[in-house]
Short mmCIF file of C-alpha atoms in Angstrom, two decimals:
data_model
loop_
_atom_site.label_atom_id
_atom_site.label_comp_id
_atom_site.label_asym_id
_atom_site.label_seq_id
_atom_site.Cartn_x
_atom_site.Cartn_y
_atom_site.Cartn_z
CA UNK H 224 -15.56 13.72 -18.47
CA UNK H 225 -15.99 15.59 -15.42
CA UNK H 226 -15.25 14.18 -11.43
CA UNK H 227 -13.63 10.76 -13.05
CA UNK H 228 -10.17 11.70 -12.13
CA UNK H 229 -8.35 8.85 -10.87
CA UNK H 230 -4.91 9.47 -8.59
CA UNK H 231 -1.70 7.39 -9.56
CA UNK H 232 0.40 9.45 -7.08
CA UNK H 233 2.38 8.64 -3.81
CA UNK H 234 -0.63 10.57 -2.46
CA UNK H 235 -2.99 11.84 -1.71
CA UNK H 236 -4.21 8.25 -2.67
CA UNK H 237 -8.17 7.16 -4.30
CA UNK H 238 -10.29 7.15 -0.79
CA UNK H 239 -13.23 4.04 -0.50
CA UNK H 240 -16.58 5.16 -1.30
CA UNK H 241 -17.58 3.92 2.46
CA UNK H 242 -14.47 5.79 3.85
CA UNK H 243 -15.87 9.08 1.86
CA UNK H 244 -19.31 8.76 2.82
CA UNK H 245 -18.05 8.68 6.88
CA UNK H 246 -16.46 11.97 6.42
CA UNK H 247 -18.96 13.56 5.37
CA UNK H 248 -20.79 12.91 7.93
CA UNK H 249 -21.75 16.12 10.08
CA UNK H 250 -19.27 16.40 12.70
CA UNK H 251 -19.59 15.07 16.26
CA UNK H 252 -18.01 16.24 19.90
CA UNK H 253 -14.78 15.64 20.12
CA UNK H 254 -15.20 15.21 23.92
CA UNK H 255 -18.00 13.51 23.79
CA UNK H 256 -18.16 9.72 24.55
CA UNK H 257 -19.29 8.72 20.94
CA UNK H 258 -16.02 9.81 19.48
CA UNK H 259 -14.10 8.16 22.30
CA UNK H 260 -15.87 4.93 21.07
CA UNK H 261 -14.41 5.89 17.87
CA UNK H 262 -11.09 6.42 19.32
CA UNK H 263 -11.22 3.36 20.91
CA UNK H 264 -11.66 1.44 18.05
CA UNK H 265 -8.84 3.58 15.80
CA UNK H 266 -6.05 3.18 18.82
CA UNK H 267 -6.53 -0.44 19.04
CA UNK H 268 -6.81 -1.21 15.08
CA UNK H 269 -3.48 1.25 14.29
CA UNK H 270 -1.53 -1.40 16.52
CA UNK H 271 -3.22 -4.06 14.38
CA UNK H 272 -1.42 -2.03 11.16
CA UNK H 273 1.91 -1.08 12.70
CA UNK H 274 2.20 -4.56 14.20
CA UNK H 275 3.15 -3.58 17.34
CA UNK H 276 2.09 -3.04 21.38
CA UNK H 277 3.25 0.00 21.36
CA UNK H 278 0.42 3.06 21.60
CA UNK H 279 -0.13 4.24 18.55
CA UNK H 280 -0.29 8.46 18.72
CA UNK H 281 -2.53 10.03 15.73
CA UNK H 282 -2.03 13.93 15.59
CA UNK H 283 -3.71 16.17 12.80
CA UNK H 284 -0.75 17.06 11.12
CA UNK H 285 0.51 15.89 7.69
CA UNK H 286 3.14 13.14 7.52
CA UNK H 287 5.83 15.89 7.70
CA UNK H 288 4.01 16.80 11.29
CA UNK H 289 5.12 12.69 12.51
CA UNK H 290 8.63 13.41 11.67
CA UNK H 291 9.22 16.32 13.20
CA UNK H 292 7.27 14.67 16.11
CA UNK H 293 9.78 11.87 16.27
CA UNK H 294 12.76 14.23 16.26
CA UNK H 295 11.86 17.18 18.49
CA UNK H 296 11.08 14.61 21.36
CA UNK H 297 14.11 12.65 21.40
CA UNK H 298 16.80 15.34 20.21
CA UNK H 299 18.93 17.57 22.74
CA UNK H 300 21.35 19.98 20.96
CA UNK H 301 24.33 18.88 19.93
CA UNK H 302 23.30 14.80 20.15
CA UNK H 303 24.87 13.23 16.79
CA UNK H 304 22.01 11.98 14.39
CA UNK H 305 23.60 9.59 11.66
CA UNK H 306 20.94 10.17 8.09
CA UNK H 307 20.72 7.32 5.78
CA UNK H 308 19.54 9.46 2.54
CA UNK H 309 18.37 8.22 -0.95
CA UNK H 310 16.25 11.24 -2.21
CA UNK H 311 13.95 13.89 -1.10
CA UNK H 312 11.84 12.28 2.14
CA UNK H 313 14.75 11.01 3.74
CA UNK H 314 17.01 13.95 3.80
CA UNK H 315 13.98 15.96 4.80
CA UNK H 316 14.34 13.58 8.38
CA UNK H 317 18.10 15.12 8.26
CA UNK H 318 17.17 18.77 8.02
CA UNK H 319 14.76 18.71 10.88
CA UNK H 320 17.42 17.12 13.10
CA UNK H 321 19.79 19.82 11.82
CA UNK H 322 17.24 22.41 13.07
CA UNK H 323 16.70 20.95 16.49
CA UNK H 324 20.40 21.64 16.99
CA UNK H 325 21.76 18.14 16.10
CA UNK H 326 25.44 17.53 14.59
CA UNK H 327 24.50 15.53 12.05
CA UNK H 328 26.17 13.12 9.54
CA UNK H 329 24.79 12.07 6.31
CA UNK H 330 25.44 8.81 4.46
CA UNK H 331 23.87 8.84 1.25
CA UNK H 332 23.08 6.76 -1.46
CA UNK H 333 22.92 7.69 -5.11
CA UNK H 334 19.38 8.48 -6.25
CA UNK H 335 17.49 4.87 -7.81
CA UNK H 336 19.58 3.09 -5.33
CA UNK H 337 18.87 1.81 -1.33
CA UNK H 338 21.05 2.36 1.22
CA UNK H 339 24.19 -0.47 1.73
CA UNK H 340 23.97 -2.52 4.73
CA UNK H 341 27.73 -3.44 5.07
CA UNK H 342 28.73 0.93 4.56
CA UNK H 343 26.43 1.46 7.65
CA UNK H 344 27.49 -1.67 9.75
CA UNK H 345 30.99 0.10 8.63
CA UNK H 346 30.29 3.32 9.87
CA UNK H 347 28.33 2.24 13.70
CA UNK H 348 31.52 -0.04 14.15
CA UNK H 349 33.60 2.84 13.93
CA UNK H 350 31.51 4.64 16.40
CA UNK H 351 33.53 2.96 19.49
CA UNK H 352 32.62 5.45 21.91
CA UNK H 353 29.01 5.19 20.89
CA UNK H 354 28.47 8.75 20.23
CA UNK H 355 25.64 8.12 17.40
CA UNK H 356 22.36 8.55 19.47
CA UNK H 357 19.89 8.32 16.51
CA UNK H 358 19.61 6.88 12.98
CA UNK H 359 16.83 8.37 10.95
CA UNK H 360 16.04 6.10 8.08
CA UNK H 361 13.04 5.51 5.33
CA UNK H 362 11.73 2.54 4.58
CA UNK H 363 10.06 3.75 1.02
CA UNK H 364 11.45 6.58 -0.83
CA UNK H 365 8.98 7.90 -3.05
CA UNK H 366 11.01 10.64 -4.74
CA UNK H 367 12.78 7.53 -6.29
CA UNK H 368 10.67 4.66 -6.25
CA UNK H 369 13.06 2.64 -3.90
CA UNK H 370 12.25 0.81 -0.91
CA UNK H 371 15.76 0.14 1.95
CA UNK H 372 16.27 -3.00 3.35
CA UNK H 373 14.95 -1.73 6.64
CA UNK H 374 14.92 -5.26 8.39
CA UNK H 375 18.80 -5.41 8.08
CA UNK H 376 19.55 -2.40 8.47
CA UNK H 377 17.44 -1.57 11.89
CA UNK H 378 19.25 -4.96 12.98
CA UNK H 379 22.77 -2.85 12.45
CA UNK H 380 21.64 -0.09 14.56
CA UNK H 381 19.82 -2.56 17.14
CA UNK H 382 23.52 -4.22 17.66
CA UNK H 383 25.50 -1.02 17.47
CA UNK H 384 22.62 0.67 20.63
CA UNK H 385 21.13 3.92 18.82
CA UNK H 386 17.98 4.38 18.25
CA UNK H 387 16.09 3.91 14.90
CA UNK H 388 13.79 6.72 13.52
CA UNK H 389 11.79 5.33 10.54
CA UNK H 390 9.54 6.74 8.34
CA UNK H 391 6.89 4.89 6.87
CA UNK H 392 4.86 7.39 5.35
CA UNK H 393 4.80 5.17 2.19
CA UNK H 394 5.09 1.96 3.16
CA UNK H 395 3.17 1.43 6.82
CA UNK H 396 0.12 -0.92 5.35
CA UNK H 397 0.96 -1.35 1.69
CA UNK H 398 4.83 -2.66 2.49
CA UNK H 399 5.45 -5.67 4.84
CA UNK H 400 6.49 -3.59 7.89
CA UNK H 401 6.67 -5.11 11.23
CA UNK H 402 7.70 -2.52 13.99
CA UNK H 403 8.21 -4.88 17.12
CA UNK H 404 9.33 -7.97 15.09
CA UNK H 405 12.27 -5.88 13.54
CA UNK H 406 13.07 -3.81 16.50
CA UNK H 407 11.76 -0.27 15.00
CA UNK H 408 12.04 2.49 18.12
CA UNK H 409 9.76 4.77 16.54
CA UNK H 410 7.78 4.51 13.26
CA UNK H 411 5.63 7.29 12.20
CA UNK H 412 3.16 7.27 9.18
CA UNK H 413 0.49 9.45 7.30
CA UNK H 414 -3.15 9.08 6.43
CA UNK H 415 -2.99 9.87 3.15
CA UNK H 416 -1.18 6.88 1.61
CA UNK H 417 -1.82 3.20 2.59
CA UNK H 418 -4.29 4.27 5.38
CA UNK H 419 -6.82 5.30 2.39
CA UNK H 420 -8.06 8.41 3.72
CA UNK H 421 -7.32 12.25 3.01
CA UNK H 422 -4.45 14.25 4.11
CA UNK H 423 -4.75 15.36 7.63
CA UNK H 424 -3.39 12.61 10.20
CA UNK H 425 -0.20 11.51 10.81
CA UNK H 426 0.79 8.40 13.63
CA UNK H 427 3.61 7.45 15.64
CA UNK H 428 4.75 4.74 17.48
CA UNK H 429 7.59 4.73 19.63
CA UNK H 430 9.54 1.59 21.43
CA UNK H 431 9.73 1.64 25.52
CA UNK H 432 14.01 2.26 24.25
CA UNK H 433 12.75 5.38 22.37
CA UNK H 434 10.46 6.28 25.84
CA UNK H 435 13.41 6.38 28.37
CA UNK H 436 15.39 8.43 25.04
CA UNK H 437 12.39 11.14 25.32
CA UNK H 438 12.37 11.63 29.11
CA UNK H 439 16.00 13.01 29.11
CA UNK H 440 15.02 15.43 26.26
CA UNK H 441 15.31 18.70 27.43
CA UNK H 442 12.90 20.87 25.28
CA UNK H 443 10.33 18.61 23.99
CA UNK H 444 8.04 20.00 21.53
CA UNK H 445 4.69 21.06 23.17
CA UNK H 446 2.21 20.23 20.27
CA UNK H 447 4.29 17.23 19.20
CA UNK H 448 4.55 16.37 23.15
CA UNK H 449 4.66 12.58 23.16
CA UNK H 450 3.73 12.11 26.92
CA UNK H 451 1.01 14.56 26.45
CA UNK H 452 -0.59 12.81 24.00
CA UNK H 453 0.41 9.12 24.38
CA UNK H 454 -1.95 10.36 27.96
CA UNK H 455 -4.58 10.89 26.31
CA UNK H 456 -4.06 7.48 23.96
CA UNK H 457 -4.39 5.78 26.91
CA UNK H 458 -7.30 7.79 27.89
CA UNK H 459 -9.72 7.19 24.17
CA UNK H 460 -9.44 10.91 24.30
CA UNK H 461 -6.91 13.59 21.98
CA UNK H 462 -5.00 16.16 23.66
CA UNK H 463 -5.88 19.07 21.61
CA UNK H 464 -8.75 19.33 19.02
CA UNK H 465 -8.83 16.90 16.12
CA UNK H 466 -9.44 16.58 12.78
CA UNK H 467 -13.09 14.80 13.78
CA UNK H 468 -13.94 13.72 10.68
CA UNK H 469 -11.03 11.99 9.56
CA UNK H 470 -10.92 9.77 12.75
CA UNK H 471 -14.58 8.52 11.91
CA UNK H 472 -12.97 7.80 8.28
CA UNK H 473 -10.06 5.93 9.44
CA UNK H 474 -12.12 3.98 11.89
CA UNK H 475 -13.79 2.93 8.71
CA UNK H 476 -10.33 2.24 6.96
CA UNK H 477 -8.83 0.43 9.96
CA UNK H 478 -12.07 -1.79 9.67
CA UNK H 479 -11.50 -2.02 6.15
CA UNK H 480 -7.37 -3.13 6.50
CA UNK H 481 -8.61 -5.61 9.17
CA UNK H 482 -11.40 -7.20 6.71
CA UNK H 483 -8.36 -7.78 4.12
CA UNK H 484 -5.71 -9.03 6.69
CA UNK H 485 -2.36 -6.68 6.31
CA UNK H 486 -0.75 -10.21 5.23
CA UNK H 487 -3.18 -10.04 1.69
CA UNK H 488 -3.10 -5.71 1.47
CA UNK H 489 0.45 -6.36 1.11
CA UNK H 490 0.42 -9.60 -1.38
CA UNK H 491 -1.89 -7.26 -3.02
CA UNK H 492 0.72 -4.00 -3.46
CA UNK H 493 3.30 -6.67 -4.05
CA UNK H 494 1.36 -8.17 -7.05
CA UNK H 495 0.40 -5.11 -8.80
CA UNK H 496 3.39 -3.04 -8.27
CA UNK H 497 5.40 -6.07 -9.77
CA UNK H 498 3.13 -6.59 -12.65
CA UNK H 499 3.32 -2.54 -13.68
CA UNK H 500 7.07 -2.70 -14.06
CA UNK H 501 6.65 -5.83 -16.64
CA UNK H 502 4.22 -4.07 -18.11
CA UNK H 503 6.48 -0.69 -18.30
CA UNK H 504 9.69 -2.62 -19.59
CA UNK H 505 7.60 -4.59 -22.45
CA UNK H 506 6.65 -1.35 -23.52
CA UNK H 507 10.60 -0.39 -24.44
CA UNK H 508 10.57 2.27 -21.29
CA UNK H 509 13.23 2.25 -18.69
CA UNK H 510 12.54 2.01 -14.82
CA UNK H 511 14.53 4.20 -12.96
CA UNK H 512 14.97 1.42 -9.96
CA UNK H 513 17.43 -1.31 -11.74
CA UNK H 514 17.47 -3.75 -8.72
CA UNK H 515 14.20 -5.14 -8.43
CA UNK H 516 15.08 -6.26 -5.43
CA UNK H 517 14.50 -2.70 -3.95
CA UNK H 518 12.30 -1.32 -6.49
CA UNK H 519 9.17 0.16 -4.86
CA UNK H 520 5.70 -1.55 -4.42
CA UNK H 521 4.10 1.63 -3.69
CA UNK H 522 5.57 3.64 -6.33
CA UNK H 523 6.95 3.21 -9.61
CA UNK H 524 9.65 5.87 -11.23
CA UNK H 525 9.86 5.50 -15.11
CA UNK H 526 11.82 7.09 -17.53
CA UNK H 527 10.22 8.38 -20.75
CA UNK H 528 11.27 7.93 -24.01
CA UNK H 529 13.64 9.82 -25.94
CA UNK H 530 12.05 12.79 -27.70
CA UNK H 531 8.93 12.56 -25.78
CA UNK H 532 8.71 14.87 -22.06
CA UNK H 533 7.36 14.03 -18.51
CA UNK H 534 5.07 16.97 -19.30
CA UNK H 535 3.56 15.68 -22.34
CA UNK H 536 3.34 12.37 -20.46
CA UNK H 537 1.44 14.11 -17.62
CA UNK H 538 -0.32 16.74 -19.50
CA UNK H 539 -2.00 13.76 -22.07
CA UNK H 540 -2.88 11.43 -19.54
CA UNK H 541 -4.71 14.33 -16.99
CA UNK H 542 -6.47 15.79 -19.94
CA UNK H 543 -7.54 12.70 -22.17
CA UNK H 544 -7.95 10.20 -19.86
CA UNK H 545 -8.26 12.07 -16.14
CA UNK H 546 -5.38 9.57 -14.82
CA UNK H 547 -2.94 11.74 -12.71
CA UNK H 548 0.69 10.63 -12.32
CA UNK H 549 3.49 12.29 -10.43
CA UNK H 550 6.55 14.37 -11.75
CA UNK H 551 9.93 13.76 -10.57
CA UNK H 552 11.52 16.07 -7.57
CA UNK H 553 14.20 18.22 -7.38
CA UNK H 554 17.24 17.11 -9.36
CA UNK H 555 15.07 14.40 -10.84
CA UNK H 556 12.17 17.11 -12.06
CA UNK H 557 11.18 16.22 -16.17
CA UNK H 558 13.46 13.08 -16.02
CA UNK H 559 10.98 10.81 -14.95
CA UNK H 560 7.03 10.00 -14.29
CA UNK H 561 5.81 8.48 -11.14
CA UNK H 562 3.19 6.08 -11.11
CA UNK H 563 1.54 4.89 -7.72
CA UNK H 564 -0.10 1.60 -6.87
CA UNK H 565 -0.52 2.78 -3.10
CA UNK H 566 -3.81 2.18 -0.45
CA UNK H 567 -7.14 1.61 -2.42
CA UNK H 568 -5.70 0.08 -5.81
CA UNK H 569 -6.65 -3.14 -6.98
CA UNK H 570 -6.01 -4.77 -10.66
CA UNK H 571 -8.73 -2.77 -12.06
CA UNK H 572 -7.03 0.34 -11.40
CA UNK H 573 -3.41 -0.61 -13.18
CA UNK H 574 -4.69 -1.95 -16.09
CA UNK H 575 -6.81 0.92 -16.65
CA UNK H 576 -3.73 3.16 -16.39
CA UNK H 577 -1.35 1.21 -18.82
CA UNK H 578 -3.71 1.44 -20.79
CA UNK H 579 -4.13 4.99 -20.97
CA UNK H 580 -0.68 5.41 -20.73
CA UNK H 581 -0.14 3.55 -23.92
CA UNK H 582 -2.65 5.52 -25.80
CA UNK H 583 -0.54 8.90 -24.19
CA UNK H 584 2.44 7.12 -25.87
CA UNK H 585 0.94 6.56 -29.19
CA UNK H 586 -0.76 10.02 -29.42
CA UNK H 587 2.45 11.56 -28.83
CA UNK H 588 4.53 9.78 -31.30
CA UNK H 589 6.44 7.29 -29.36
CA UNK H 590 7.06 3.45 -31.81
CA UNK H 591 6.03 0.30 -30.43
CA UNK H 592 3.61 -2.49 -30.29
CA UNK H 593 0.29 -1.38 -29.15
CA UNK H 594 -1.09 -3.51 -26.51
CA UNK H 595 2.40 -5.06 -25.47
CA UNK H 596 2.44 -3.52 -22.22
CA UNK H 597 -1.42 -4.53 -21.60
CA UNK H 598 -0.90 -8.42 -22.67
CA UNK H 599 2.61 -8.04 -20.27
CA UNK H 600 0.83 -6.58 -17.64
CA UNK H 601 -1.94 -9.22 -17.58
CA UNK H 602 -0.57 -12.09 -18.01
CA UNK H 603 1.73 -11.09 -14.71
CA UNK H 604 -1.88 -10.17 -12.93
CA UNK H 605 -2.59 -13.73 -13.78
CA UNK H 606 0.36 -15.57 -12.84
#
């Protein structure tokens, strides 16, 4: 059946009806006092989300757009940049510090695992002479499906005087994330995951630390510029032209977020994310996250069974039953399926997709007890 397609992907993530019907909306001035009503509201509401003072920059760029944002204004050539790394999104943070001229040092974790606390607090206590500027960090790897301890391990960096670079493309509104509480310096996100809108906008936030950091950089980036645009924050205006549109959705979403709380949006993610992986394990399949303790609530990487491919998986789940999941990346390419319980997901939504997953499994072969992962799954929901 045609335009029933339903995304279970880190993103883009399923968009509110009421968001949708915003964007459609025929565009407005972006100079015009209307839209800096709108921007009012958006600037004001984002602080709401990342739980913090801080301004709150939006520029129309993807979430890839926020990190290099983050980097480019704080980085002189030759600074040293410490990378925490577990899998594809975090490293990225590493290569764009290695192409702003940084010397930089990777500590990485093997893939389905967070990063260690006590190997990093090992590593900044070796750096005496406090030559470690930056630490770029994830809080939600979505290549993998694990989520870092990103409370503790900001804390380590905190004590040791660098300055922590964290993306929370996956985990800003859908993971319990609290920028000034934890001591963040700069937090960036995207619009297409938690936020509940299309791709388009990313957002940074940056700590009065990170500030002082970015007015000794030499070369700042000029679209990227954070005084530039943090200016115009202050101003309900946008320093270049912006993706109209998807402002008047987010104002929409922000207003949504807010109706929730972000205390329930993320008992919400919590709940269903935990009930999927009791729902994936009574069905006999392995999750590729063994520690619950930092498995994902915004993702969920799964093995498949022996004999049977991610493809299949994919391929019978897209074409019978319109339900999109994600492949693995790189190394981890047709070893496992990603399923997503990110943004606009409610119960609803997961036990329609264990359910079609189960009827992918049984079409393609695969032995167990039909239903097992729905009665798992919903007796959790119900707990």
């Amino acid at each position: 059946m045609k335009d029933k397609t339903f995304l279970m992907i880190p993103g883009p993530t399923p968009v509110p009806e009421r968001v949708l019907l915003e964007i459609a909306k025929h565009p407005i001035g972006h100079r015009s006092s209307e839209f800096s009503k709108i921007l009012e509201s958006v600037y004001t509401d984002l602080k709401y989300v990342f739980q913090t003072k801080n301004d709150v920059i939006v520029y129309t760029a993807s979430g890839t757009g926020a990190m290099d944002a983050a980097l480019s204004n704080l980085i002189n050539e030759g600074d040293k940049v410490l990378s925490l790394v577990i899998g594809n999104f975090s490293r990225r943070l590493a290569k764009i510090a290695k192409g702003l001229g940084a010397d930089v040092e990777i500590i990485e974790a093997e893939a389905g695992n967070a990063i260690n606390p006590d190997i990093l607090k090992e590593r900044l206590d070796k750096d005496v002479n406090k030559e470690i500027k930056i630490v770029t960090l994830i809080q939600n790897e979505t290549s993998t499906g694990v989520t870092n301890d990103v409370k503790t391990l900001v804390s380590l960096i905190k004590e040791h005087g660098a300055l922590s670079v964290v993306d929370g493309v996956t985990s800003v509104g859908a993971i319990e994330c609290k920028m000034d509480d934890w001591g963040i310096d700069v937090l960036i996100t995207g619009s297409q995951k938690g936020l509940m809108i299309p791709p388009g906008l990313s957002f940074l936030a940056a700590s009065e630390k990170a500030w002082k950091v970015h007015e000794q950089c030499k070369h700042p980036d000029f679209y990227f510029n954070w005084t530039t645009n943090r200016k115009s924050v202050r101003e309900n205006s946008t320093a270049f032209t912006p993706a109209v549109n998807l402002f008047c959705g987010l104002k929409v979403a922000l207003e949504m977020m807010k109706e929730e709380g972000i205390e329930n949006i993320i008992a919400r993610h919590t709940k269903i994310a935990s009930a999927l992986r009791v729902a994936i394990k009574a069905l006999g399949l392995k999750l590729f996250v063994t520690d619950e303790k930092y498995a994902s609530n915004s993702i969920t990487a799964i093995l498949p069974p022996e004999g049977i491919s991610v493809p299949d998986i994919r391929k019978v789940l897209k074409k019978d039953y319109d339900i999109e999941v994600a492949n693995g990346q790189n190394e981890l390419k047709d070893k496992i399926f990603r399923m997503g319980t990110l943004g606009y997901v409610s119960e609803r939504d997961v036990i329609t997709a264990v359910g079609a997953l189960e009827a992918a499994l049984y079409k393609l072969g695969y032995k167990f007890e039909l239903g097992a992962g729905i009665a798992a799954l919903i007796k959790e929901l119900n707990k």
